[in-house]
mmCIF file of C-alpha atoms in Angstrom:
data_model
loop_
_atom_site.group_PDB
_atom_site.id
_atom_site.type_symbol
_atom_site.label_atom_id
_atom_site.label_comp_id
_atom_site.label_asym_id
_atom_site.label_seq_id
_atom_site.Cartn_x
_atom_site.Cartn_y
_atom_site.Cartn_z
ATOM 1 C CA ASN A 22 108.789 115.716 131.938
ATOM 2 C CA PRO A 23 107.112 118.929 132.962
ATOM 3 C CA ASP A 24 109.516 119.574 136.087
ATOM 4 C CA SER A 25 112.662 119.318 133.711
ATOM 5 C CA VAL A 26 114.568 122.683 134.063
ATOM 6 C CA GLU A 27 116.884 121.524 131.254
ATOM 7 C CA ILE A 28 113.991 120.906 128.877
ATOM 8 C CA LEU A 29 112.368 124.259 129.640
ATOM 9 C CA PHE A 30 115.728 126.061 129.244
ATOM 10 C CA GLU A 31 116.293 124.337 125.867
ATOM 11 C CA LEU A 32 112.732 125.146 124.644
ATOM 12 C CA GLY A 33 113.323 128.770 125.470
ATOM 13 C CA ARG A 34 116.504 128.656 123.615
ATOM 14 C CA LEU A 35 114.676 127.328 120.669
ATOM 15 C CA TYR A 36 111.912 129.978 120.783
ATOM 16 C CA SER A 37 114.547 132.650 121.234
ATOM 17 C CA GLU A 38 116.915 131.675 118.528
ATOM 18 C CA ASN A 39 114.948 129.690 115.964
ATOM 19 C CA GLN A 40 111.420 131.172 116.419
ATOM 20 C CA ASN A 41 112.473 134.728 117.185
ATOM 21 C CA ASP A 42 109.659 134.651 119.869
ATOM 22 C CA PRO A 43 111.184 136.404 122.889
ATOM 23 C CA VAL A 44 107.776 136.285 124.829
ATOM 24 C CA ARG A 45 107.668 132.605 124.765
ATOM 25 C CA ALA A 46 111.315 132.354 125.485
ATOM 26 C CA ARG A 47 111.023 134.707 128.442
ATOM 27 C CA ASN A 48 108.063 132.643 129.747
ATOM 28 C CA LEU A 49 109.899 129.332 129.413
ATOM 29 C CA TRP A 50 112.991 130.673 131.103
ATOM 30 C CA GLU A 51 111.098 132.155 133.881
ATOM 31 C CA LEU A 52 109.169 128.852 134.461
ATOM 32 C CA ALA A 53 112.640 127.166 134.407
ATOM 33 C CA LEU A 54 114.109 129.463 136.827
ATOM 34 C CA THR A 55 110.923 128.938 139.185
ATOM 35 C CA LYS A 56 111.352 125.226 138.909
ATOM 36 C CA TRP A 57 115.135 125.474 139.502
ATOM 37 C CA THR A 58 114.593 127.577 142.643
ATOM 38 C CA ARG A 59 112.055 124.978 144.034
ATOM 39 C CA GLN A 60 114.426 121.966 143.220
ATOM 40 C CA ASN A 61 117.566 123.736 144.460
ATOM 41 C CA PRO A 62 116.646 125.718 147.539
ATOM 42 C CA GLU A 63 120.172 125.777 148.918
ATOM 43 C CA ALA A 64 122.189 125.165 145.839
ATOM 44 C CA THR A 65 126.005 125.387 146.393
ATOM 45 C CA ASN A 66 127.093 122.603 143.837
ATOM 46 C CA ALA A 67 128.747 123.784 140.609
ATOM 47 C CA PRO A 68 126.295 122.044 138.239
ATOM 48 C CA ALA A 69 123.304 123.487 139.742
ATOM 49 C CA LEU A 70 124.783 126.907 139.846
ATOM 50 C CA PHE A 71 125.924 126.732 136.362
ATOM 51 C CA GLN A 72 122.424 126.017 135.281
ATOM 52 C CA TYR A 73 121.335 128.879 137.188
ATOM 53 C CA ASP A 74 123.828 131.133 135.702
ATOM 54 C CA GLN A 75 122.556 129.926 132.167
ATOM 55 C CA ILE A 76 118.932 130.703 132.760
ATOM 56 C CA VAL A 77 119.406 134.163 134.437
ATOM 57 C CA THR A 78 121.967 135.167 131.826
ATOM 58 C CA ARG A 79 119.608 134.394 128.916
ATOM 59 C CA LEU A 80 116.829 136.258 130.781
ATOM 60 C CA SER A 81 119.157 139.303 131.119
ATOM 61 C CA ARG A 82 120.316 139.269 127.539
ATOM 62 C CA LEU A 83 116.542 139.104 126.493
ATOM 63 C CA GLU A 84 115.733 142.118 128.593
ATOM 64 C CA GLU A 85 118.809 144.100 127.366
ATOM 65 C CA ASP A 86 117.862 143.214 123.672
ATOM 66 C CA ARG A 87 114.383 144.715 124.481
ATOM 67 C CA GLY A 88 115.986 147.889 125.864
ATOM 68 C CA HIS A 89 115.016 146.993 129.530
ATOM 69 C CA TYR A 90 118.610 147.646 130.842
ATOM 70 C CA ARG A 91 117.583 147.989 134.545
ATOM 71 C CA LYS A 92 115.816 144.501 134.581
ATOM 72 C CA ALA A 93 118.825 143.028 132.706
ATOM 73 C CA ALA A 94 121.060 144.544 135.238
ATOM 74 C CA GLU A 95 118.864 143.095 138.027
ATOM 75 C CA TYR A 96 119.190 139.550 136.585
ATOM 76 C CA LEU A 97 122.756 139.876 136.551
ATOM 77 C CA GLU A 98 122.983 140.955 140.120
ATOM 78 C CA GLU A 99 121.044 137.817 141.065
ATOM 79 C CA ILE A 100 123.892 135.873 139.594
ATOM 80 C CA LEU A 101 126.397 137.795 141.567
ATOM 81 C CA ALA A 102 124.322 137.249 144.751
ATOM 82 C CA MET A 103 124.195 133.448 144.121
ATOM 83 C CA ASN A 104 127.883 133.360 143.434
ATOM 84 C CA ALA A 105 126.913 131.574 140.340
ATOM 85 C CA SER A 106 129.413 132.849 137.830
ATOM 86 C CA PRO A 107 132.811 131.667 137.272
ATOM 87 C CA ASN A 108 133.829 135.114 136.374
ATOM 88 C CA PRO A 109 132.142 137.715 138.806
ATOM 89 C CA ASP A 110 134.255 140.536 137.682
ATOM 90 C CA ALA A 111 132.948 140.250 133.991
ATOM 91 C CA ILE A 112 129.420 140.175 135.386
ATOM 92 C CA ARG A 113 130.114 143.324 137.545
ATOM 93 C CA ARG A 114 131.255 145.140 134.470
ATOM 94 C CA GLN A 115 128.183 144.119 132.607
ATOM 95 C CA VAL A 116 126.037 145.431 135.457
ATOM 96 C CA GLU A 117 127.703 148.633 135.350
ATOM 97 C CA ASP A 118 127.467 148.999 131.462
ATOM 98 C CA LEU A 119 123.729 148.142 131.736
ATOM 99 C CA LYS A 120 123.083 150.704 134.458
ATOM 100 C CA GLN A 121 124.869 153.404 132.407
ATOM 101 C CA LYS A 122 122.572 152.474 129.378
ATOM 102 C CA ALA A 123 119.592 152.864 131.575
ATOM 103 C CA ALA A 124 120.506 156.019 132.831
ATOM 104 C CA ALA A 125 121.126 157.391 129.374
ATOM 105 C CA ALA A 126 117.967 156.043 128.005
ATOM 106 C CA PRO A 127 114.765 158.157 127.549
#
């Protein structure tokens, strides 16, 4: 099923965790996010927002691991904007930490 957000997310997870291939993982998660956005234009239900949170969190972590702190913070800010996190205070703290890392990076 090429439109399955769940399958794309899990494939990205496999490439990230088992194959150590962050480029493919990012591509799959970005595709999952694109398909999620098309399938959930006005998502307000918890399962859809949870799925969004998972995808965007993985993208943020991937960017942080690669030293792209500003991009990682931007992804987390998207989670806050969508009200997709069950713990927005923790996300805000992560955003601030990432911004501090970005400011300190060469």
